C-alpha cells in the first residue's frame, strides 16, 4: 500500500490521498504528505521534537484539526517536520496524541506556504485495506 | 453549465435564474468568446452556487480571469444586501487582502539593467521570501494591535513610509472598524513574526519596465512618462495572520449556517447574516487582516527603497520612488451602489478581483515571464460589476504538471536569455511558476478594456523577479 499520492485534479492548488492500515498510520501518512508540500522532507533531520494533542467532533474533524495544527506549528515554532509518530487515536472521545520530529526551518529546505486545509472533496473513509483520506490544500 | 450561457453582447454572457435549481439571481460573465471557450466549466458552476445565497443582489459576476477556486471561483464578485444579506468568510477566501503595491521610479531601463545583477540579489536579501523566512520586525502585542487597527498609518509613524503612501493606498491603507478583540490569539501569534515577509507560491517582488503606454494623460498623472521607465511591483497578502483569521471564521460561520438555518449548495460557502454577531465579528476581524496586509506591503516597499538607495547611491525621493497605487484582490467591503435606480448599501465580496472605481488605478499582476498592467477604473464598472475588475491571469497548468514539464535551472536560464533575472529560495518554485503554466493575461485585459469596465493605461514587462 502506498503511504500517499498526489492527484492531478487542481490547477492552482494541491490535492492528495493518504492511506493507512490503521488510523494511526493514516494520520501519520497524511501529515507526511502535507509536510512534503511545505518542505523538502528528505532533507529534514530529526533534531527537534514536538508533542501534540488534538481533538475533534468526529474522525474527519480530527484529521482536519491535526493537519491544521501542523500548518500552525510551522509558523509558530519555526520548524519543518519529517516524521510523525501518532501514538494513539481514541475513537470514544475523538482525540489524538502524536510526536512530531523535525528541525528549525530554513528557506533553503522549504517548498511552499500552505494557507489552509480545505473541505473541497474532503473525505475520510474505511476501505478494504484500512483507511484513506483525500485532502485539498490552498497554497 | 457553460452550454447554458447566453451571449448578450460581445463581452457579456448571462446565466438565467433557471439554469439550475435554487438560484435566486442571474449570473453574468464578462469575457470574450475566446476566453469563454477556455473557461473551466466547474468555475461557471461555482458561480451559480453563489447565486443561491440569501440576500444576493443580481447579478453574481464572473470576470475574464475567472478560474476554479475553493467554494467560488477566483475572479468573481458578489454583492449582498446590507439588511437581509450575508457576509461570508468562505467568499473572501484564505488570503485576505492579497494584493499589489506598484512603486514607480524615474530610472530608465538602461540605468537599471546595468545594475540588475546586483539589484535583484540585494532585494532578495532585503525582503524575506519563501516558507521558512522570518521578518526582522519584532512586534509586541500592543504594536501588533496598532498595526491591525491603524494599518499603513502605523507604518508611516514608524518610518516605513510617508503620508503620500497612505494616500495612494485603497482605503488610505486602513479599513475603519477593525477590532483586534475579534481576532484569535493564535492568529496574532502567527502574524506577529511575519510582518514584512513576502511568503511563497504566486507571490513575488518584481522589477518591471514600461513596454507600452496606452493613455498618456492618465499615465502622466500617475507619474509614468516614458517607455522604458522602471517600476517595482509587490504582490502578497496577509500571511499566516490572514490565513488563521479565515480558518477561525470558517469554523465559526459553519456553526452559524446551522444556527440560522441557511441552505448552502457547497459547504465551503459558509456565511452568516449581515446583522448577526458571527457576520459582524468576521467583518471586524477581516478588517484587521486587511490592515495587516496593507502594512506588510508598505514595510516591504520601504525596504525596496532602502535597497535601491544602496545600489544606486541616490535617495529614494531623488529616484521618485513614490507609491503609484496599492490595492486588495481579496476583500469584503460595505459600499453604496445603484441597484435598479436606487442607492443601496451592499457587502461586496471581491475574490481575485480589484476595485475599479472611476479614475482610480487598477493593478493587474502577470507572472515572472509575462506582462502586468496598469488600468484605470471606468464608470461602466459601477453599472456592470459593482465597481470591480480582474486581478490577473490564473493558472493554465497544475503545479505538479509544471514541475514535471519544466526544470528550474532551464526556466531561470530561459528568463535570463530574455533579460529577466530571477532569484528564488529554491529552483523548483521557478518550475512551478514557469510562464507557460499561466494563462495569457493579454486576452483577459482585452476583455475588460473591450467591455469598458477598466481601460488600459500602461503595460509592464518584468526584468527582475524575487520568488519565495
XYZ file of C-alpha atoms in Angstrom:
607
model
C 0.000 0.000 0.000
C 1.268 3.492 -0.876
C 1.647 5.941 2.008
C 0.226 8.829 -0.007
C -0.096 10.127 -3.555
C -0.776 13.476 -5.183
C -3.705 13.745 -7.572
C -3.882 15.932 -10.671
C -7.275 17.496 -10.034
C -6.340 21.012 -9.115
C -4.656 23.614 -11.280
C -3.944 26.209 -8.648
C -3.621 24.073 -5.571
C -2.719 20.626 -4.256
C -4.837 17.556 -3.589
C -3.512 14.318 -2.100
C -4.764 10.968 -0.934
C -3.177 9.271 2.079
C -3.623 5.672 3.183
C -3.085 3.572 6.307
C -3.819 0.066 7.544
C -4.677 1.615 10.877
C -5.984 5.039 11.833
C -2.606 5.865 13.368
C -0.858 5.070 10.103
C -3.392 7.094 8.136
C -2.926 10.178 10.327
C 0.844 9.856 10.202
C 0.910 9.464 6.395
C -1.478 12.378 5.831
C 0.764 14.617 7.939
C 3.802 13.481 5.969
C 2.015 14.273 2.689
C 1.200 17.769 3.969
C 4.734 18.270 5.261
C 6.177 17.268 1.877
C 4.265 20.166 0.315
C 5.649 22.627 2.885
C 9.292 21.472 2.873
C 11.790 19.058 1.345
C 11.161 16.302 3.902
C 14.091 14.169 2.752
C 16.442 16.957 3.859
C 14.872 17.466 7.272
C 16.660 15.860 10.202
C 15.049 14.777 13.444
C 16.618 17.308 15.753
C 13.542 18.753 17.428
C 10.510 17.129 18.944
C 7.015 18.499 19.489
C 4.396 16.501 21.353
C 0.854 17.434 20.456
C -2.676 16.549 21.402
C -5.583 17.306 19.107
C -9.338 16.810 19.446
C -12.297 16.846 17.092
C -16.019 16.223 16.719
C -15.543 13.115 14.563
C -12.665 11.418 12.731
C -12.874 13.748 9.727
C -12.847 16.768 12.003
C -9.945 15.280 13.972
C -7.930 14.827 10.770
C -8.741 18.395 9.698
C -7.647 19.797 13.065
C -4.497 17.640 13.103
C -3.356 18.854 9.679
C -4.290 22.433 10.534
C -2.251 22.082 13.741
C 0.773 21.119 11.665
C 0.388 24.243 9.467
C 0.210 26.385 12.603
C 3.246 24.691 14.223
C 5.373 25.520 11.182
C 4.539 29.222 11.664
C 4.704 29.394 15.431
C 7.569 27.037 16.268
C 9.513 27.778 13.050
C 10.000 24.074 12.424
C 9.881 21.800 9.384
C 8.800 18.223 10.172
C 9.778 14.914 8.561
C 8.341 12.234 10.835
C 5.105 11.841 12.737
C 4.553 9.155 15.351
C 0.859 9.012 16.001
C 0.782 7.304 19.377
C -2.881 6.633 19.696
C -6.261 7.709 18.466
C -9.156 7.310 20.835
C -12.383 6.912 18.970
C -14.524 7.341 22.092
C -13.559 10.963 22.783
C -12.011 11.664 19.334
C -8.518 12.673 20.404
C -5.046 12.056 19.124
C -1.583 12.190 20.639
C 1.499 12.447 18.468
C 5.236 13.105 18.479
C 6.420 15.245 15.578
C 10.113 15.239 14.620
C 11.916 17.862 12.600
C 14.367 20.748 12.633
C 14.477 24.553 12.674
C 13.181 25.847 9.375
C 15.409 27.454 6.782
C 14.164 28.816 3.434
C 16.635 26.589 1.520
C 14.845 23.461 2.759
C 11.374 24.924 2.242
C 8.975 24.317 -0.603
C 5.870 26.452 -0.281
C 3.435 28.074 2.127
C 0.236 26.121 2.710
C -2.503 28.588 3.574
C -5.000 26.028 4.811
C -6.593 22.624 4.605
C -9.949 22.909 2.811
C -13.203 20.953 2.632
C -13.049 20.520 -1.158
C -13.603 16.807 -1.909
C -12.532 16.186 1.676
C -13.295 12.625 2.667
C -12.017 10.096 5.187
C -13.194 6.560 4.620
C -12.809 2.995 5.721
C -11.542 0.814 2.892
C -10.922 -2.911 2.353
C -7.263 -2.408 3.313
C -7.774 0.055 6.159
C -8.414 3.774 5.751
C -7.939 6.558 3.215
C -8.318 10.330 3.293
C -8.459 12.863 0.480
C -7.262 16.367 1.309
C -7.045 19.587 -0.740
C -4.705 22.364 0.288
C -4.953 26.043 -0.504
C -1.481 27.228 -1.412
C -23.135 24.607 -17.306
C -21.290 26.592 -19.990
C -23.772 25.478 -22.643
C -26.430 27.472 -20.773
C -24.524 30.755 -21.175
C -26.358 33.242 -23.365
C -24.296 35.883 -25.161
C -25.832 39.307 -24.554
C -23.157 41.407 -26.265
C -19.603 40.978 -27.468
C -18.197 40.685 -23.960
C -21.223 39.911 -21.771
C -22.730 36.486 -21.111
C -25.611 35.587 -18.832
C -26.838 32.536 -16.993
C -30.565 32.672 -16.322
C -32.013 32.085 -12.867
C -33.430 28.765 -14.007
C -30.039 27.418 -15.112
C -30.150 25.204 -12.046
C -32.407 24.825 -9.000
C -32.255 27.330 -6.118
C -30.591 30.220 -7.950
C -32.043 33.442 -6.569
C -30.488 35.707 -9.194
C -28.861 35.614 -12.622
C -25.119 35.204 -13.090
C -23.137 37.266 -15.569
C -19.698 36.660 -17.039
C -17.598 39.388 -18.649
C -15.340 37.788 -21.267
C -14.551 37.499 -24.941
C -15.739 34.409 -26.815
C -12.210 33.054 -26.781
C -11.898 33.431 -23.018
C -15.299 31.749 -22.507
C -14.227 28.827 -24.685
C -11.206 28.209 -22.476
C -13.042 28.786 -19.207
C -13.347 25.887 -16.796
C -16.934 24.607 -16.620
C -16.511 23.873 -12.900
C -15.810 27.579 -12.285
C -19.034 28.547 -14.079
C -20.917 26.046 -11.933
C -19.365 27.537 -8.777
C -20.640 30.947 -9.819
C -24.192 29.597 -9.844
C -23.682 28.304 -6.278
C -23.089 31.869 -5.091
C -26.337 32.914 -6.801
C -28.179 30.640 -4.313
C -27.100 32.515 -1.159
C -29.554 34.647 0.875
C -29.788 38.344 0.092
C -27.619 38.095 -3.008
C -28.038 41.028 -5.378
C -28.401 40.443 -9.094
C -26.126 39.544 -10.793
C -23.318 37.363 -9.459
C -20.315 38.273 -11.597
C -17.562 36.251 -13.196
C -14.636 38.185 -14.649
C -12.487 37.136 -17.617
C -9.725 35.811 -15.346
C -12.222 33.548 -13.575
C -10.881 30.127 -12.654
C -11.811 27.397 -10.220
C -11.257 28.213 -6.544
C -12.320 26.876 -3.160
C -16.085 27.369 -2.863
C -16.252 30.028 -5.543
C -14.003 30.940 -8.433
C -11.106 33.338 -8.256
C -12.079 36.313 -10.383
C -15.616 36.647 -9.015
C -17.678 39.421 -7.442
C -20.886 39.118 -5.472
C -22.858 41.716 -3.543
C -25.272 41.137 -0.661
C -27.976 43.334 0.795
C -26.812 45.201 3.916
C -30.076 44.393 5.728
C -31.027 40.891 4.641
C -27.864 39.513 3.082
C -24.896 37.575 4.363
C -21.203 38.165 4.999
C -19.057 35.210 4.119
C -15.602 34.116 5.232
C -15.831 31.464 2.519
C -16.451 34.010 -0.240
C -13.448 36.102 0.787
C -11.056 33.157 0.991
C -7.903 32.396 2.953
C -5.578 35.136 1.757
C -7.433 38.208 2.950
C -6.168 41.348 1.165
C -3.844 39.500 -1.097
C -2.968 42.464 -3.270
C -0.456 44.621 -5.069
C 1.677 47.691 -4.460
C 3.112 49.426 -7.507
C 6.050 51.759 -6.899
C 7.308 53.967 -9.673
C 10.863 55.242 -10.219
C 12.382 57.810 -12.568
C 15.117 55.333 -13.503
C 15.387 54.096 -17.064
C 15.682 50.533 -18.280
C 19.332 51.110 -19.245
C 20.241 52.540 -15.837
C 18.674 49.587 -14.016
C 19.886 46.971 -16.499
C 23.445 47.916 -15.686
C 22.882 47.092 -12.025
C 20.228 44.384 -12.283
C 22.564 41.522 -11.334
C 23.413 43.376 -8.153
C 19.929 44.750 -7.530
C 17.857 41.539 -7.651
C 20.012 39.569 -5.158
C 20.109 42.658 -2.898
C 16.297 42.858 -2.940
C 16.116 39.127 -2.325
C 18.219 39.620 0.824
C 16.278 42.679 1.985
C 12.786 41.231 1.591
C 12.340 37.830 3.276
C 10.831 35.327 0.798
C 9.566 31.776 0.972
C 8.350 29.398 3.641
C 10.828 29.422 6.497
C 11.820 33.061 6.081
C 11.446 35.363 9.064
C 10.866 39.051 9.189
C 13.232 41.364 11.028
C 10.433 43.222 12.820
C 9.722 42.198 16.382
C 6.292 43.450 17.348
C 4.958 43.483 20.888
C 1.275 42.501 21.260
C 0.360 46.192 21.629
C 2.283 47.133 18.494
C 0.574 44.354 16.549
C -2.827 45.656 17.688
C -1.786 49.094 16.399
C -0.960 47.595 13.009
C -4.339 45.823 12.955
C -6.354 48.918 13.816
C -4.329 51.656 12.116
C -2.768 49.886 9.124
C -0.427 51.973 6.993
C -0.664 54.894 9.478
C 1.412 52.734 11.825
C 3.987 52.219 9.076
C 4.137 55.958 8.369
C 4.671 56.826 12.044
C 7.425 54.225 12.278
C 9.377 55.452 9.230
C 8.254 52.712 6.853
C 6.623 55.162 4.506
C 5.076 58.582 4.122
C 1.638 60.166 4.146
C 1.803 60.045 0.336
C 1.939 56.254 0.510
C -1.192 56.156 2.669
C -2.975 58.491 0.266
C -2.143 56.235 -2.670
C -3.496 53.100 -0.932
C -7.068 51.780 -1.173
C -8.982 52.854 1.980
C -5.963 55.112 2.723
C -4.281 51.950 3.957
C -6.661 51.457 6.869
C -10.153 49.967 6.943
C -12.051 51.590 9.796
C -13.782 49.373 12.330
C -11.029 46.762 12.630
C -11.334 45.142 16.051
C -8.378 43.067 17.332
C -10.552 41.602 20.113
C -12.353 39.640 17.371
C -9.086 38.002 16.302
C -7.835 34.791 17.953
C -4.626 34.674 19.971
C -3.387 32.067 17.512
C -3.785 34.400 14.515
C -1.817 37.075 16.373
C 0.924 34.604 17.310
C 1.232 33.548 13.676
C 1.084 37.117 12.409
C 3.453 38.952 14.753
C 6.739 37.473 13.412
C 5.648 37.519 9.759
C 5.055 41.230 9.225
C 7.464 42.290 6.487
C 7.650 38.932 4.705
C 6.632 38.104 1.153
C 5.509 34.490 1.551
C 5.565 31.988 -1.297
C 3.510 30.485 -4.117
C 2.439 33.035 -6.701
C 3.599 35.970 -4.556
C 6.501 37.990 -5.893
C 8.564 41.118 -5.937
C 9.291 42.287 -9.444
C 11.328 44.973 -11.197
C 9.429 45.994 -14.318
C 9.831 48.335 -17.218
C 7.120 50.100 -19.162
C 6.664 48.468 -22.567
C 3.606 50.401 -23.757
C 1.671 53.495 -22.735
C -1.934 53.499 -23.948
C -3.356 56.518 -22.134
C -0.659 59.179 -21.963
C -2.658 61.723 -20.000
C -3.543 59.314 -17.177
C -0.097 57.710 -17.207
C 1.494 61.133 -16.801
C -0.842 61.975 -13.927
C 0.321 58.806 -12.174
C 3.985 59.508 -12.860
C 4.598 57.306 -15.895
C 6.051 59.482 -18.618
C 8.320 57.281 -20.674
C 8.540 53.875 -22.201
C 11.390 52.026 -20.544
C 10.712 53.729 -17.219
C 11.262 51.275 -14.344
C 8.661 50.337 -11.723
C 8.538 47.846 -8.850
C 5.579 45.589 -8.052
C 4.972 43.734 -4.787
C 2.316 41.002 -4.797
C 1.495 39.327 -1.488
C -1.065 39.112 1.281
C -1.790 38.870 4.987
C 0.398 35.792 5.565
C -0.354 33.364 8.422
C -2.345 36.094 10.189
C -4.981 36.290 7.472
C -4.973 32.528 6.890
C -5.744 31.959 10.574
C -8.492 34.625 10.687
C -10.101 32.891 7.692
C -9.704 29.415 9.202
C -11.162 30.529 12.561
C -14.191 32.201 10.999
C -14.863 29.376 8.548
C -15.470 27.225 11.634
C -17.500 29.924 13.389
C -19.630 30.547 10.298
C -20.073 26.829 9.700
C -21.855 26.758 13.056
C -23.728 29.945 12.120
C -25.056 28.287 8.969
C -26.673 25.609 11.152
C -27.846 28.121 13.757
C -29.561 30.417 11.245
C -30.723 27.539 9.059
C -29.062 28.729 5.861
C -29.110 26.307 2.943
C -25.747 26.031 1.163
C -25.069 24.401 -2.201
C -21.427 23.911 -1.117
C -20.093 23.569 2.418
C -17.228 25.927 1.600
C -19.577 28.890 1.095
C -20.127 29.301 4.837
C -21.559 32.658 5.811
C -23.631 34.455 8.435
C -26.450 37.014 8.262
C -25.055 40.567 7.990
C -26.661 41.655 11.223
C -25.566 38.596 13.222
C -22.650 38.532 15.641
C -20.949 35.852 13.515
C -21.231 38.118 10.452
C -20.095 41.377 12.079
C -17.332 39.742 14.139
C -15.900 38.297 10.940
C -16.114 41.699 9.242
C -14.222 43.347 12.137
C -11.575 40.579 12.174
C -11.238 40.580 8.387
C -10.532 44.332 8.519
C -7.623 43.580 10.891
C -6.196 41.203 8.265
C -6.749 43.825 5.549
C -4.829 46.397 7.598
C -2.094 43.878 8.416
C -1.621 43.179 4.726
C -1.559 46.860 3.694
C 1.124 47.379 6.356
C 3.039 44.270 5.288
C 3.390 45.528 1.727
C 4.160 49.066 2.926
C 7.040 47.874 5.131
C 8.478 45.916 2.202
C 8.022 48.967 -0.042
C 10.330 50.899 2.273
C 12.905 48.079 2.245
C 12.806 48.131 -1.559
C 13.529 51.880 -1.430
C 16.397 51.351 1.023
C 17.880 48.704 -1.303
C 17.635 50.964 -4.360
C 19.380 53.706 -2.345
C 22.294 51.377 -1.576
C 22.610 50.050 -5.127
C 22.195 53.356 -6.977
C 23.750 55.673 -4.379
C 20.834 58.130 -4.540
C 17.998 58.876 -2.154
C 14.663 57.205 -2.900
C 12.996 60.603 -3.085
C 15.529 61.624 -5.727
C 14.648 58.446 -7.671
C 10.951 59.433 -7.266
C 10.101 56.059 -5.717
C 6.532 57.012 -4.876
C 3.692 54.552 -4.476
C 1.725 54.646 -7.723
C -1.089 52.758 -6.024
C -1.701 49.906 -3.554
C -4.825 47.762 -3.503
C -6.558 44.497 -2.488
C -7.562 41.488 -4.568
C -9.438 39.552 -1.847
C -11.763 41.547 0.366
C -15.271 42.265 1.642
C -16.378 45.911 1.545
C -19.516 47.737 2.631
C -20.179 50.038 -0.335
C -23.026 52.102 -1.764
C -24.114 51.116 -5.265
C -27.002 51.983 -7.542
C -29.237 48.955 -7.912
C -32.292 49.276 -10.154
C -32.007 53.059 -9.888
C -31.878 53.041 -6.106
C -28.812 53.782 -3.922
C -28.278 50.834 -1.583
C -25.619 49.658 0.858
C -24.243 46.267 -0.073
C -21.460 43.993 1.113
C -19.330 43.488 -1.983
C -17.230 40.308 -1.872
C -14.287 40.504 -4.265
C -12.303 37.290 -4.607
C -9.477 37.574 -7.060
C -10.928 40.890 -8.112
C -9.793 44.506 -7.946
C -11.829 47.582 -7.118
C -12.363 49.517 -10.338
C -13.814 52.887 -9.334
C -13.872 55.625 -11.989
C -10.498 57.319 -12.387
C -8.628 55.144 -9.874
C -5.779 52.776 -10.762
C -6.418 49.042 -11.205
C -3.291 46.884 -10.916
C -3.083 43.521 -12.665
C -0.282 41.066 -11.898
C 1.280 38.939 -14.604
C 3.817 36.230 -13.862
C 7.591 36.355 -13.814
C 7.769 35.980 -17.581
C 4.670 37.834 -18.730
C 3.291 41.343 -18.657
C 1.499 43.161 -15.854
C -0.922 46.007 -16.484
C -1.948 49.312 -15.001
C -5.547 50.087 -15.872
C -7.932 52.873 -14.961
C -11.342 52.227 -13.427
C -14.275 53.343 -15.597
C -17.852 54.450 -14.908
C -19.154 51.360 -16.696
C -17.762 49.169 -13.871
C -20.229 50.850 -11.484
C -23.099 49.642 -13.666
C -21.759 46.226 -14.678
C -19.573 44.807 -11.902
C -20.214 46.668 -8.617
C -17.094 48.724 -9.404
C -14.788 45.737 -9.902
C -12.286 44.379 -12.382
C -9.870 41.491 -12.879
C -6.762 40.635 -10.830
C -4.513 38.517 -13.062
C -4.424 35.605 -15.440
C -4.787 32.399 -13.435
C -3.010 29.107 -13.928
C -3.277 27.018 -17.082
C -1.372 24.044 -15.664
C -1.219 22.400 -12.226
C 1.887 22.888 -10.118
C 2.784 19.198 -10.344
C 2.377 19.165 -14.114
C 4.610 22.248 -14.324
C 7.296 20.599 -12.169
C 7.204 17.522 -14.399
C 7.380 19.557 -17.562
C 9.922 22.233 -16.647
C 13.240 22.301 -14.840
C 14.009 25.223 -12.543
C 17.524 25.726 -13.970
C 16.186 25.862 -17.504
C 13.405 28.280 -16.578
C 15.955 30.514 -14.870
C 18.267 30.304 -17.886
C 15.410 30.931 -20.342
C 14.351 34.022 -18.382
C 17.961 35.251 -18.249
C 18.213 34.980 -22.022
C 15.244 37.307 -22.233
C 16.973 39.689 -19.852
C 14.920 38.680 -16.792
C 16.925 37.896 -13.665
C 15.108 35.548 -11.274
C 16.042 34.770 -7.661
C 14.232 32.167 -5.589
C 14.694 30.227 -2.363
C 14.951 27.037 -4.449
C 14.751 26.200 -8.147
C 11.582 24.102 -8.027
C 9.475 27.205 -7.418
C 10.697 28.591 -10.756
C 9.484 25.409 -12.493
C 6.129 25.612 -10.676
C 5.744 29.220 -11.687
C 7.127 28.831 -15.222
C 5.475 31.409 -17.504
C 3.654 28.833 -19.722
C 1.943 27.443 -16.579
C -0.189 30.600 -16.596
C -2.897 31.742 -18.974
C -2.269 34.656 -21.273
C -3.061 37.896 -19.456
C -3.479 39.766 -22.775
C -6.839 38.081 -23.515
C -8.056 38.963 -20.039
C -7.066 42.610 -20.429
C -8.658 42.792 -23.883
C -11.984 41.690 -22.373
C -12.106 44.259 -19.552
C -10.896 47.025 -21.845
C -13.321 45.918 -24.535
C -16.354 45.953 -22.286
C -15.171 49.209 -20.748
C -15.048 48.413 -17.009
C -11.354 49.383 -16.890
C -9.214 50.919 -19.602
C -5.564 50.293 -20.456
C -3.049 52.841 -19.181
C 0.300 51.063 -19.340
C 1.792 47.634 -19.888
C 4.773 46.496 -17.827
C 7.207 43.691 -18.534
C 9.492 42.054 -15.977
C 13.248 42.484 -15.798
C 13.945 41.056 -12.332
C 11.948 38.772 -10.048
C 12.211 37.536 -6.446
C 10.086 34.477 -5.601
C 9.533 32.676 -2.316
